[in-house]
mmCIF file with all atom_site columns, C-alpha atoms in Angstrom:
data_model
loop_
_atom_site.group_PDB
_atom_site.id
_atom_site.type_symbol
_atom_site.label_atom_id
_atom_site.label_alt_id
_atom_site.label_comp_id
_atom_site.label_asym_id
_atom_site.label_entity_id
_atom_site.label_seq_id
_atom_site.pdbx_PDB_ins_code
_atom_site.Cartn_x
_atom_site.Cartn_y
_atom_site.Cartn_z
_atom_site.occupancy
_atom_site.B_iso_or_equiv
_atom_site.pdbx_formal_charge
_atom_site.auth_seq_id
_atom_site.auth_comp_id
_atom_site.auth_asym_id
_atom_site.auth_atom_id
_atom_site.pdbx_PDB_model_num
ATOM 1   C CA . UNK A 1 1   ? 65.266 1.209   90.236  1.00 95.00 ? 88  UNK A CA 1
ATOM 2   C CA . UNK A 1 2   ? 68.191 -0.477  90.189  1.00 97.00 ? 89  UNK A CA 1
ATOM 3   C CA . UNK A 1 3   ? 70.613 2.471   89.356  1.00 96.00 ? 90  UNK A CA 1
ATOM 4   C CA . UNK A 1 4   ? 69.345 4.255   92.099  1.00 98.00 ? 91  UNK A CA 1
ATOM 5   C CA . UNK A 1 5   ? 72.186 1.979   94.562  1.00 98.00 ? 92  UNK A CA 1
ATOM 6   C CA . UNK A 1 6   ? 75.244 1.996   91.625  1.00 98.00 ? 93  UNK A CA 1
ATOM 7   C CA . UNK A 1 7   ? 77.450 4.197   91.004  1.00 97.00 ? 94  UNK A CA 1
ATOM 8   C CA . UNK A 1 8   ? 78.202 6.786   87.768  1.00 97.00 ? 95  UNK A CA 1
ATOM 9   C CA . UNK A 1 9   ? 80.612 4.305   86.740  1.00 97.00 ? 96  UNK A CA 1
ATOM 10  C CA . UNK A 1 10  ? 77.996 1.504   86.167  1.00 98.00 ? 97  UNK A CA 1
ATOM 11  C CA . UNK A 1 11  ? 75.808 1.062   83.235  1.00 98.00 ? 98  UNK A CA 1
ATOM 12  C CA . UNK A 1 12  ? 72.615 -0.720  83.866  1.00 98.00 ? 99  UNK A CA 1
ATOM 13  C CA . UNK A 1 13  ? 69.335 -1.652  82.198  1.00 98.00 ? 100 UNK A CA 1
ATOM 14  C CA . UNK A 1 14  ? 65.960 -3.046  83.693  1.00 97.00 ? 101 UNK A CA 1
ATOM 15  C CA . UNK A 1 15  ? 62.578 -4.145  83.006  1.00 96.00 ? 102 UNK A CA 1
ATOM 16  C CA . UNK A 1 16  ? 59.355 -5.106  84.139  1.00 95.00 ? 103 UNK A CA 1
ATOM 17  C CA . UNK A 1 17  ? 58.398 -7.461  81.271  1.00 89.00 ? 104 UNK A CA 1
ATOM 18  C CA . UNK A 1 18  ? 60.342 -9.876  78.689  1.00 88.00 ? 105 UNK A CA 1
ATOM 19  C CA . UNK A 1 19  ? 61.672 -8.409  75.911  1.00 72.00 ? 106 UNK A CA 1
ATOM 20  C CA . UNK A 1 20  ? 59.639 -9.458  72.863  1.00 74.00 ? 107 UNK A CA 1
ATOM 21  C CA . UNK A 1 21  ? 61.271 -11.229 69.744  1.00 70.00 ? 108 UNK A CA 1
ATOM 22  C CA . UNK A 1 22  ? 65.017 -10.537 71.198  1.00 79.00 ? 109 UNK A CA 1
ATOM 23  C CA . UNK A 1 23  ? 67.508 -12.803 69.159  1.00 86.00 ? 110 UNK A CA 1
ATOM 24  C CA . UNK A 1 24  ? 70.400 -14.594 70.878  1.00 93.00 ? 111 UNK A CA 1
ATOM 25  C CA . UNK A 1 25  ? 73.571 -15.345 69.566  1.00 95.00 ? 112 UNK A CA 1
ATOM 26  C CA . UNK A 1 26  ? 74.020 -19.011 68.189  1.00 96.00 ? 113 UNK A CA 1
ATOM 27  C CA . UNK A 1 27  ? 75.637 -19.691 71.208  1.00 96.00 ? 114 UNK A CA 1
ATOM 28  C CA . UNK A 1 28  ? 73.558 -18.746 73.642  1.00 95.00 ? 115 UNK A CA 1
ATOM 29  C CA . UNK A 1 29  ? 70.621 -19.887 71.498  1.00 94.00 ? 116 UNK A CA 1
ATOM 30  C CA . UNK A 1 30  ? 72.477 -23.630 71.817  1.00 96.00 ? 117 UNK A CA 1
ATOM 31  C CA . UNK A 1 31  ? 72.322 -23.345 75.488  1.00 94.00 ? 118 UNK A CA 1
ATOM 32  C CA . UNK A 1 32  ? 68.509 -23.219 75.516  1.00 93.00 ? 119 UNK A CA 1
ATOM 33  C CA . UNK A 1 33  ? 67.727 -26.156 73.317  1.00 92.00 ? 120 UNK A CA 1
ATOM 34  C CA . UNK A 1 34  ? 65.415 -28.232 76.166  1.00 93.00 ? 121 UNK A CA 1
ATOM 35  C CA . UNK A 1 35  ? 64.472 -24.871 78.353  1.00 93.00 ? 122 UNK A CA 1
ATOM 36  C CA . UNK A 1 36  ? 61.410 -24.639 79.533  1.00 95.00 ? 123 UNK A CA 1
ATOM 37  C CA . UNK A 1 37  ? 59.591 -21.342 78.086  1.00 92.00 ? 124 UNK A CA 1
ATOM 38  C CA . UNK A 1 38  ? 60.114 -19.067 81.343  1.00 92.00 ? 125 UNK A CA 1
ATOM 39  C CA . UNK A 1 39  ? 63.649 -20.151 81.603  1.00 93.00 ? 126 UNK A CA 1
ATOM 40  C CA . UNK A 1 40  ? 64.179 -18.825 77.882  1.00 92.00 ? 127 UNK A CA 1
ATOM 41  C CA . UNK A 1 41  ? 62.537 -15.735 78.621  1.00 92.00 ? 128 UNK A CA 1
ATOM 42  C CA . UNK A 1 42  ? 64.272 -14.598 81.515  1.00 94.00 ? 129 UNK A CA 1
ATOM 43  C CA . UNK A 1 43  ? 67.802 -15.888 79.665  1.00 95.00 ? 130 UNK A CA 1
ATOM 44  C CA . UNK A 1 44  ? 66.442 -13.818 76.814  1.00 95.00 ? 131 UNK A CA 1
ATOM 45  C CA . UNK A 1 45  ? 65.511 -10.771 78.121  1.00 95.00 ? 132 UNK A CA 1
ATOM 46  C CA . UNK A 1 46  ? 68.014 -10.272 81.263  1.00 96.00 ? 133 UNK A CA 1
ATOM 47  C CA . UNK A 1 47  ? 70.526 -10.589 78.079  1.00 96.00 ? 134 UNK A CA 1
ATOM 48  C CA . UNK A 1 48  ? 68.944 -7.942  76.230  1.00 95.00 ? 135 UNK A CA 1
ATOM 49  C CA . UNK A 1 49  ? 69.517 -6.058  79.155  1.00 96.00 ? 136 UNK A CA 1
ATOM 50  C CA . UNK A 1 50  ? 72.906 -6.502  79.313  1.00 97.00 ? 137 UNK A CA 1
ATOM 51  C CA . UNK A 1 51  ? 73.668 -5.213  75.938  1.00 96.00 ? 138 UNK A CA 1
ATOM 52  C CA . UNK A 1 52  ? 71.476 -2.422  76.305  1.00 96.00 ? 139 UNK A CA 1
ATOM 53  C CA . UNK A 1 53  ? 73.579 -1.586  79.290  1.00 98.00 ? 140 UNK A CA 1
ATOM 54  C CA . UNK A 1 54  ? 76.994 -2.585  77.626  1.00 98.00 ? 141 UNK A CA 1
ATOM 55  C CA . UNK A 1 55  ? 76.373 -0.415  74.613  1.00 97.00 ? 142 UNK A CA 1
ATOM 56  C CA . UNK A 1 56  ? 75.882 2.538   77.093  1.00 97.00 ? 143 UNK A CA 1
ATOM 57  C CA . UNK A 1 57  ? 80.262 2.125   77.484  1.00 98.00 ? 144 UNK A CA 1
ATOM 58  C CA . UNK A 1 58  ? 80.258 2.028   73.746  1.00 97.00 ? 145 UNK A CA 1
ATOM 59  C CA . UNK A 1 59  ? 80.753 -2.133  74.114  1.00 97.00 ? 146 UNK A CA 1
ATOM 60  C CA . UNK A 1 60  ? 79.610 -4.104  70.889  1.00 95.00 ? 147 UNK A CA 1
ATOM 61  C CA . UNK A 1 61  ? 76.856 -6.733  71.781  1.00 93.00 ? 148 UNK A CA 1
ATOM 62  C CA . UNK A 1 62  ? 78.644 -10.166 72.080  1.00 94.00 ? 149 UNK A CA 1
ATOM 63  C CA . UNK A 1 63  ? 77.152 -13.837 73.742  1.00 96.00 ? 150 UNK A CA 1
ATOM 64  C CA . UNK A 1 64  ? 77.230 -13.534 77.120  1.00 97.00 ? 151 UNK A CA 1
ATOM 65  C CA . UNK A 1 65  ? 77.537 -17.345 78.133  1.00 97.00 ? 152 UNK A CA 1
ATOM 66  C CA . UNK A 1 66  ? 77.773 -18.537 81.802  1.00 94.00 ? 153 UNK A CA 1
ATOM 67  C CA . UNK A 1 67  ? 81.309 -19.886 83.035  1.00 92.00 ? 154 UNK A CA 1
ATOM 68  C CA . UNK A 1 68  ? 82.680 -21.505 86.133  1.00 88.00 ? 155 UNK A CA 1
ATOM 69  C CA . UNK A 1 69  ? 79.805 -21.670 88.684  1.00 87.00 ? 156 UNK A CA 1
ATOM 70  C CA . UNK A 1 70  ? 77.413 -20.106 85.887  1.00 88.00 ? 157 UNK A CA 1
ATOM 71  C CA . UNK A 1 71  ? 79.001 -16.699 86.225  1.00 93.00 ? 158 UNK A CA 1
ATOM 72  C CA . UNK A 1 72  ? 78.252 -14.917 82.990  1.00 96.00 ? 159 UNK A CA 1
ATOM 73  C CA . UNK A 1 73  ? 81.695 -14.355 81.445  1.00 97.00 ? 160 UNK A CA 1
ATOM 74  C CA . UNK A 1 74  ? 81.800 -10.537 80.508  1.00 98.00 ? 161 UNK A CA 1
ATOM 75  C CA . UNK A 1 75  ? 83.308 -9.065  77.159  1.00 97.00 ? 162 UNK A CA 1
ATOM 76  C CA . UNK A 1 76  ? 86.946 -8.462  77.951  1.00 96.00 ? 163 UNK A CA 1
ATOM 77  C CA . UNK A 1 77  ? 87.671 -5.401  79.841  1.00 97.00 ? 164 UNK A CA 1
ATOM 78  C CA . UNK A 1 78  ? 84.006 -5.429  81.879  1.00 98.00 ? 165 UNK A CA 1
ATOM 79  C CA . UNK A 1 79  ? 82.810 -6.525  84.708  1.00 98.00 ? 166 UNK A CA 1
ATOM 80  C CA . UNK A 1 80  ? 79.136 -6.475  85.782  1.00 98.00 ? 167 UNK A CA 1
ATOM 81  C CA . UNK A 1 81  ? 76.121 -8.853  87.221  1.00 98.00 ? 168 UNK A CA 1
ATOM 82  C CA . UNK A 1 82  ? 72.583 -9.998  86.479  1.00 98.00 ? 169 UNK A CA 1
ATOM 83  C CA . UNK A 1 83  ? 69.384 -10.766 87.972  1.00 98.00 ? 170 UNK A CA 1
ATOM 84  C CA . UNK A 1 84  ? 65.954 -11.842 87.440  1.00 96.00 ? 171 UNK A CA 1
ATOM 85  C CA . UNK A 1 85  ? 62.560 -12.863 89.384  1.00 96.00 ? 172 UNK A CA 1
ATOM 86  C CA . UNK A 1 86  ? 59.055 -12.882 88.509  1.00 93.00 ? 173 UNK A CA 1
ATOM 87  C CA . UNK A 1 87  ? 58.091 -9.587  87.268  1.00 93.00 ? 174 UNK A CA 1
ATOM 88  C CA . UNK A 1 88  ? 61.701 -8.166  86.718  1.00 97.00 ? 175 UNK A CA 1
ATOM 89  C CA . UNK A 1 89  ? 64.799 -8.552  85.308  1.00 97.00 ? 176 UNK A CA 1
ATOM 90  C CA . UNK A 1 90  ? 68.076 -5.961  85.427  1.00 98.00 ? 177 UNK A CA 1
ATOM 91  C CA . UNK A 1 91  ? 72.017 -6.383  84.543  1.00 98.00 ? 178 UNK A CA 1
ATOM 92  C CA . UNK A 1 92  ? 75.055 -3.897  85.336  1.00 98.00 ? 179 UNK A CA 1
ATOM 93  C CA . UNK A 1 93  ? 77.641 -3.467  83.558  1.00 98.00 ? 180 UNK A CA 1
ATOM 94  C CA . UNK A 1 94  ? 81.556 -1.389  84.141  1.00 98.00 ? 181 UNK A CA 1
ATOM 95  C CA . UNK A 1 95  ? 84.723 -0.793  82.791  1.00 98.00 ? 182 UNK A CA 1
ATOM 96  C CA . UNK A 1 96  ? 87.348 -2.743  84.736  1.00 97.00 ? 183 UNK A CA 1
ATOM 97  C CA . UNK A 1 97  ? 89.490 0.127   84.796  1.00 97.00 ? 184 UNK A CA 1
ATOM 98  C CA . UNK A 1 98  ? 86.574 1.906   86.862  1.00 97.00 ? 185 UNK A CA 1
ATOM 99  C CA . UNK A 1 99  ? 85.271 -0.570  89.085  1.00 97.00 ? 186 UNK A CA 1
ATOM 100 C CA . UNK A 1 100 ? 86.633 -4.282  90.363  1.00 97.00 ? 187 UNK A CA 1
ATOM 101 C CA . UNK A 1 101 ? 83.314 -5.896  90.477  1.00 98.00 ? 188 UNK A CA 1
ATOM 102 C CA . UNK A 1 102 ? 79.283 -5.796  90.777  1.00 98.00 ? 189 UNK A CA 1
ATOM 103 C CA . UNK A 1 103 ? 76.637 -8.008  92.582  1.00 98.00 ? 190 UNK A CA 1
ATOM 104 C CA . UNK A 1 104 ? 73.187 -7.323  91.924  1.00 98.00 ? 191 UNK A CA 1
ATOM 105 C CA . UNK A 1 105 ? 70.142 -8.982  93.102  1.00 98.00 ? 192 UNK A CA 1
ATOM 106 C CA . UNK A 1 106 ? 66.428 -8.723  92.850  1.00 98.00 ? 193 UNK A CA 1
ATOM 107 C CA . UNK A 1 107 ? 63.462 -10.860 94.563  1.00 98.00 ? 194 UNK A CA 1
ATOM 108 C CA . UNK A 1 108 ? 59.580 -10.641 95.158  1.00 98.00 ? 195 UNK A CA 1
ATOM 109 C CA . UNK A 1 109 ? 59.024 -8.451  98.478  1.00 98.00 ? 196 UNK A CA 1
ATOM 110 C CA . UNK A 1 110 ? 58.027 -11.379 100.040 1.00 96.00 ? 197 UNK A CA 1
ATOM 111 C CA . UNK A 1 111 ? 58.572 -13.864 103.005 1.00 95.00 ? 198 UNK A CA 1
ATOM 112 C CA . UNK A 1 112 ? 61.158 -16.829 102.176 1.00 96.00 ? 199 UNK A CA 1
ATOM 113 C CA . UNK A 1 113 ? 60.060 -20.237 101.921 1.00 95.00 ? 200 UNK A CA 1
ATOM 114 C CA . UNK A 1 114 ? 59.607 -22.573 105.070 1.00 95.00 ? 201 UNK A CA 1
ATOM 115 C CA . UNK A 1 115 ? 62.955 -23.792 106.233 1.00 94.00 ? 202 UNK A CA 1
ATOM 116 C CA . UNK A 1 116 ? 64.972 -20.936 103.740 1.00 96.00 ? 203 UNK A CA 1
ATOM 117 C CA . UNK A 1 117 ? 65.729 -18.866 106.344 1.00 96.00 ? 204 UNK A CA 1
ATOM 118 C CA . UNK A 1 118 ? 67.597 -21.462 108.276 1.00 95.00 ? 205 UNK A CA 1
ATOM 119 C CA . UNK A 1 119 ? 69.824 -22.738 105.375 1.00 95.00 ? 206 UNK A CA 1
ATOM 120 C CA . UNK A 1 120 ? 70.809 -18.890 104.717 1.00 97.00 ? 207 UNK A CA 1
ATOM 121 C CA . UNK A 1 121 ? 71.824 -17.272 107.853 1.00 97.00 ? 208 UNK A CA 1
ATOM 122 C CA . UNK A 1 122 ? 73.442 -16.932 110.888 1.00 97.00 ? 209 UNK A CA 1
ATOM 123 C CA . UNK A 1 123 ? 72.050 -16.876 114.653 1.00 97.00 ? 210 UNK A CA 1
ATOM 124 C CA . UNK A 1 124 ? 73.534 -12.900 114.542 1.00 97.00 ? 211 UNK A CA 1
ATOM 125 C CA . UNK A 1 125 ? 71.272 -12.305 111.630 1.00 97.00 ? 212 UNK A CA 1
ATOM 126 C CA . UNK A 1 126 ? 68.276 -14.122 112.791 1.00 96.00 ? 213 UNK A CA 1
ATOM 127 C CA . UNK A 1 127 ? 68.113 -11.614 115.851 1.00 95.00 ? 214 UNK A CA 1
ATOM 128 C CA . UNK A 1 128 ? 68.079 -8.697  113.791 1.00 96.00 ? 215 UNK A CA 1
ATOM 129 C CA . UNK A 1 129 ? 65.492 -10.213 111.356 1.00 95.00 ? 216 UNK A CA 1
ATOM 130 C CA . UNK A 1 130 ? 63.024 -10.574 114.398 1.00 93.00 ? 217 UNK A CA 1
ATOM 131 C CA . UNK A 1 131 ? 63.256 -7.144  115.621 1.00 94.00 ? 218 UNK A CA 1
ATOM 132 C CA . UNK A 1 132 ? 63.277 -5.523  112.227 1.00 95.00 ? 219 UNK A CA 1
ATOM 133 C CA . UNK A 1 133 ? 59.895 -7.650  110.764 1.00 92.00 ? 220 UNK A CA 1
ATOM 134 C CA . UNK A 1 134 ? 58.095 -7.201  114.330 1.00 92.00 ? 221 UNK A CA 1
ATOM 135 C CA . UNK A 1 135 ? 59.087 -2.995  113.508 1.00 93.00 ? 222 UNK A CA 1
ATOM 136 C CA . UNK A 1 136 ? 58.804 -2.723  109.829 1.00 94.00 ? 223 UNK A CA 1
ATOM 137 C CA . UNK A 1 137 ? 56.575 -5.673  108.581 1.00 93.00 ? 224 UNK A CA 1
ATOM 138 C CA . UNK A 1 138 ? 56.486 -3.967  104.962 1.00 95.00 ? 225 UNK A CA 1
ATOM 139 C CA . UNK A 1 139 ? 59.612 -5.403  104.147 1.00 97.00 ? 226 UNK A CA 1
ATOM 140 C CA . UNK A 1 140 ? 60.017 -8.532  104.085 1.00 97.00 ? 227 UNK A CA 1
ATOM 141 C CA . UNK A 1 141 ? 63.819 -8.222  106.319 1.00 97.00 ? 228 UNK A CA 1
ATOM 142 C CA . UNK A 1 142 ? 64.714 -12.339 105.468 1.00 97.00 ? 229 UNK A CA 1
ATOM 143 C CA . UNK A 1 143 ? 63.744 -11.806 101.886 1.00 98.00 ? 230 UNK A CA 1
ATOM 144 C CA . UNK A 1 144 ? 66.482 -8.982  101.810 1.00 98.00 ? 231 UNK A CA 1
ATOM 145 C CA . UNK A 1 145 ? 69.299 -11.080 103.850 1.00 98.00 ? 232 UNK A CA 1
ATOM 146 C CA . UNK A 1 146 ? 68.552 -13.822 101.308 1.00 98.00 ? 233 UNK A CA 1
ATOM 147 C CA . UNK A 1 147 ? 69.004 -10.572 98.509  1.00 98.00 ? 234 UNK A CA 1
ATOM 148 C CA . UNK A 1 148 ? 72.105 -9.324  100.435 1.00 98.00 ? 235 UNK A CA 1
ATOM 149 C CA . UNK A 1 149 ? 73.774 -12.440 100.396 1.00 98.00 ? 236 UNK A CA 1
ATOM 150 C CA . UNK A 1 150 ? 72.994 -13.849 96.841  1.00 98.00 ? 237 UNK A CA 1
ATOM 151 C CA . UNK A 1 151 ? 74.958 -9.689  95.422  1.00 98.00 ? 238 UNK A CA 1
ATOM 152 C CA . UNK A 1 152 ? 77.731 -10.922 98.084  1.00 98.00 ? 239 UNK A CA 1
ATOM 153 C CA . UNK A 1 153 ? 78.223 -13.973 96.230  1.00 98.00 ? 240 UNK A CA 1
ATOM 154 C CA . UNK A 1 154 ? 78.103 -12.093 93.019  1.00 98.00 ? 241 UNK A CA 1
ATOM 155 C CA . UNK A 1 155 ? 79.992 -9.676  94.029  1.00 98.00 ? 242 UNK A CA 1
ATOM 156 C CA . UNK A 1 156 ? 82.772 -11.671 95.106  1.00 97.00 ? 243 UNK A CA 1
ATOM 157 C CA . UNK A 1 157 ? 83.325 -15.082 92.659  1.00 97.00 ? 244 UNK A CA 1
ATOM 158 C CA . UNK A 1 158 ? 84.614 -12.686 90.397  1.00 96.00 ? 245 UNK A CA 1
ATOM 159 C CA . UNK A 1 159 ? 87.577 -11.764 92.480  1.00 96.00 ? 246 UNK A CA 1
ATOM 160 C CA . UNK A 1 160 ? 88.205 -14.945 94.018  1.00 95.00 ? 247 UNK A CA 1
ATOM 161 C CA . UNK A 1 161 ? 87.158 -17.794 91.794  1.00 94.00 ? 248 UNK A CA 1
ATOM 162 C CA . UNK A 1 162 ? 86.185 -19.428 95.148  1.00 94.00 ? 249 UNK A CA 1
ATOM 163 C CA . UNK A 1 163 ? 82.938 -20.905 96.527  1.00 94.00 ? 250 UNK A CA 1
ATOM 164 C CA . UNK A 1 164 ? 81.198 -18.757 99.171  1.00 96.00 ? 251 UNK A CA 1
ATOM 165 C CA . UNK A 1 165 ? 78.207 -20.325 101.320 1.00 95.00 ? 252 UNK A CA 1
ATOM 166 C CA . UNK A 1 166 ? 75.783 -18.139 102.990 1.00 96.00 ? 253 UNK A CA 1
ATOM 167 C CA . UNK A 1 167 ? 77.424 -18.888 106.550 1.00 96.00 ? 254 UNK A CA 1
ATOM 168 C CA . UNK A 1 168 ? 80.684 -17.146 104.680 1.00 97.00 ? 255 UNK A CA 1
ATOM 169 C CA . UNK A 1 169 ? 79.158 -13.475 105.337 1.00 98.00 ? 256 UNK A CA 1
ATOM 170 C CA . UNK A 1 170 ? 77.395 -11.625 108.463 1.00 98.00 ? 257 UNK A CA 1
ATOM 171 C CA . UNK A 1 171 ? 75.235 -8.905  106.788 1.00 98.00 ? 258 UNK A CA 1
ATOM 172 C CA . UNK A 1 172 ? 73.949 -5.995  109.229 1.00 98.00 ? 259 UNK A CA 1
ATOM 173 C CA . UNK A 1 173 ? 71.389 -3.877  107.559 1.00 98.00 ? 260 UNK A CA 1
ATOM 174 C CA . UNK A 1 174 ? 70.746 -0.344  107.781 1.00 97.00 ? 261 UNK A CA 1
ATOM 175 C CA . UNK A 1 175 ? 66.730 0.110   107.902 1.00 96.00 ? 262 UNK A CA 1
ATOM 176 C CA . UNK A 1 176 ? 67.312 4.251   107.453 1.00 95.00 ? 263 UNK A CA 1
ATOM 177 C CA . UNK A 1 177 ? 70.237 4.622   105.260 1.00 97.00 ? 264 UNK A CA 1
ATOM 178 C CA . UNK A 1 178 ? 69.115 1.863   102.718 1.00 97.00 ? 265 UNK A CA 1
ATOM 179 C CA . UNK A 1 179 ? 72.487 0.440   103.355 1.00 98.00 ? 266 UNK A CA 1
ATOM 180 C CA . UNK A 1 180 ? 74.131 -3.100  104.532 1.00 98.00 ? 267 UNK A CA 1
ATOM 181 C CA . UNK A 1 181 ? 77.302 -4.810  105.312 1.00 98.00 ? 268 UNK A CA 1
ATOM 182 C CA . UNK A 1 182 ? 78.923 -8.063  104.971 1.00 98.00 ? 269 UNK A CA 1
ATOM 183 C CA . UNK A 1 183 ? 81.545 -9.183  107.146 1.00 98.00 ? 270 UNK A CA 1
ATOM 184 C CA . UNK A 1 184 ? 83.134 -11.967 105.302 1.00 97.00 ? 271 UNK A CA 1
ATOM 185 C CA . UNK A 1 185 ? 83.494 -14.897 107.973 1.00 97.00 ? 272 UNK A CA 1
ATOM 186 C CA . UNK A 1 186 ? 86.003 -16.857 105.726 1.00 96.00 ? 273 UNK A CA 1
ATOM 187 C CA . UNK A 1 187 ? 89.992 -16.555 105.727 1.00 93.00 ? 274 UNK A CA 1
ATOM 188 C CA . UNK A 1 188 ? 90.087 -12.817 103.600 1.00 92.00 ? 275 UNK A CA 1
ATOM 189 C CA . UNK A 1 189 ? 91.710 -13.472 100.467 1.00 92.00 ? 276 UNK A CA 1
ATOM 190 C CA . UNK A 1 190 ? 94.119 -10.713 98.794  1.00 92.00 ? 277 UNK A CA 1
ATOM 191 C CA . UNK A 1 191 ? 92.136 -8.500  96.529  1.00 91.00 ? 278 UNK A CA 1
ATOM 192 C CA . UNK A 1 192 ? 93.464 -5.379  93.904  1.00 86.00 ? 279 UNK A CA 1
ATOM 193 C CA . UNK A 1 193 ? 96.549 -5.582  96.965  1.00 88.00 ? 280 UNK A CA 1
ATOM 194 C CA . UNK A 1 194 ? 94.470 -5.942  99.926  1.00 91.00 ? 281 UNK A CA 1
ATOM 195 C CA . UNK A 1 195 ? 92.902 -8.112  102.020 1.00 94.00 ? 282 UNK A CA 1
ATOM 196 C CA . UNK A 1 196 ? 88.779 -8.609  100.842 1.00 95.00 ? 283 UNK A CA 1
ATOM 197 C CA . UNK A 1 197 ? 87.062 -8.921  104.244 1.00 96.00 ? 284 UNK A CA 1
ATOM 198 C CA . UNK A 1 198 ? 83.968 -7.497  103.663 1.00 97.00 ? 285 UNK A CA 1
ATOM 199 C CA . UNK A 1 199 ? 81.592 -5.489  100.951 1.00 98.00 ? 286 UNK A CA 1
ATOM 200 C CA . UNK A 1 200 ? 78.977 -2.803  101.920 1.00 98.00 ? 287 UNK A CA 1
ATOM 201 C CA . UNK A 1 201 ? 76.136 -2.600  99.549  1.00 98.00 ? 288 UNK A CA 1
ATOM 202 C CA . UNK A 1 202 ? 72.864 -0.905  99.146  1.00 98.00 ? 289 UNK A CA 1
ATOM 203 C CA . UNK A 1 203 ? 69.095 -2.060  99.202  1.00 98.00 ? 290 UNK A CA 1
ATOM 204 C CA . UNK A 1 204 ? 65.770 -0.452  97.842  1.00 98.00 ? 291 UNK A CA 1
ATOM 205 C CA . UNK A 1 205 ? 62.327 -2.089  98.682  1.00 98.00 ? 292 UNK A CA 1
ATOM 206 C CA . UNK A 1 206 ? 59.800 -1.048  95.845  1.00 96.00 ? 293 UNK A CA 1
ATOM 207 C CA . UNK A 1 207 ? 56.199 -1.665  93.780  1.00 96.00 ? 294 UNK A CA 1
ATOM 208 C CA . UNK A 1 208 ? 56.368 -5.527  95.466  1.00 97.00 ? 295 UNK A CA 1
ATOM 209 C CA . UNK A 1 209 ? 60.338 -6.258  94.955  1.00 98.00 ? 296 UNK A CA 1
ATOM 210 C CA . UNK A 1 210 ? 63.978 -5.982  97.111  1.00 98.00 ? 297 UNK A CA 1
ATOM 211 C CA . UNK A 1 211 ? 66.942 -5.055  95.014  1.00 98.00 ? 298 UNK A CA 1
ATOM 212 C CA . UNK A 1 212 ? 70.179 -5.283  96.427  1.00 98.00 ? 299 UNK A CA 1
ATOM 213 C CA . UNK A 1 213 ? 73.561 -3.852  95.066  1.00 98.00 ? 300 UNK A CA 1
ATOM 214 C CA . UNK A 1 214 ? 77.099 -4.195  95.569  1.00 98.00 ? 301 UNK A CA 1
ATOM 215 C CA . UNK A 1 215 ? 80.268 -2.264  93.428  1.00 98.00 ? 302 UNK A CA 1
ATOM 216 C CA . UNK A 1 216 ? 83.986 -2.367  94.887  1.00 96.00 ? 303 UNK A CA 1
ATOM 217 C CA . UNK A 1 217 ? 85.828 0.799   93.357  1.00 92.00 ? 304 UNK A CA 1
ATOM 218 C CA . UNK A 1 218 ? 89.281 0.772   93.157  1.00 84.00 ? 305 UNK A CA 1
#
């Protein structure tokens, strides 16, 4: 599913279930001392993922530990993203060299919380929400802004080692091309030589879940 919206360059891995009787490094083993038994299995298994996807670019497995902001801090030389929710996890993996960064995002195909939609986006988006879920109630349109925005953030801490709220990006979607894009609402910062003022991504809804995916090639 999820390689469907990346690119050649990317590597990526995904499954429906937790992987059974996957070992962790020490390190990442030490991080899970008082988690809670779902928390260690999506830990567990989205990191299985990952190495299943890093070996693809001939990358030797290696603790994948989260960093500033929890952003999991990639062998040197890669960059890539992960993602879990009930019923799936997935990770995606690149050579530097090939790509700058990855966001990827997956959640249930269903509405948001009361009061979510309010905390995540803008009066632009919440126009196009209405139209879209009176149109195309199968997707759930707030569940993938919510999607959108989470591979935005993904996509860009990488680059910027900066905080980015969800009022920092106005994401259009594309209902027929499977496509969206986020117009960065903050001061752009100076990326690979140019200014970062926006990512365009790409979204699949599927068997009860949205997955959304942005790469920036260089």
């Amino acid at each position: 599913m999820i390689e469907e919206l990346l690119p050649p360059e990317a590597a990526a891995e995904e499954t429906y279930g937790d992987a059974p009787a996957t070992t962790l490094f020490p390190e990442e083993e030490a991080l899970l001392a008082r988690a809670v038994d779902k928390r260690r299995r999506e830990f567990t298994t989205v990191r299985a993922c990952a190495r299943t996807a890093l070996a693809r670019l001939d990358v030797a497995p290696a603790p994948i530990l989260p960093g500033e902001s929890r952003a999991p801090i990639w062998p040197t030389g890669i960059v890539g993203s992960m993602t879990h929710c009930d019923g799936y996890r997935a990770s995606a993996v690149a050579h530097a060299r090939d790509l700058l960064t990855i966001g990827i995002d997956a959640e249930p195909n269903g509405p948001l919380p009361d009061g979510v939609l309010e905390a995540v986006s803008r009066p632009e988006e919440r126009a196009w929400l209405t139209d879209l879920l009176a149109a195309e109630p199968d997707v759930r349109w707030d569940r993938l802004l919510f999607s959108a925005k989470e591979s935005v953030y993904k996509a860009w801490f990488p680059l910027t080692r900066r905080w980015l709220g969800f009022e920092g990006a106005s994401v259009t979607v594309d209902p027929e091309a499977g496509t969206f894009a986020a117009a960065l609402t903050v001061t752009p910062p100076e990326v690979d030589g140019r200014p970062l003022t926006g990512f365009t991504g790409r979204w699949l809804a599927r068997d009860g879940l949205i997955v959304t995916a942005i790469t920036v090639t260089r």
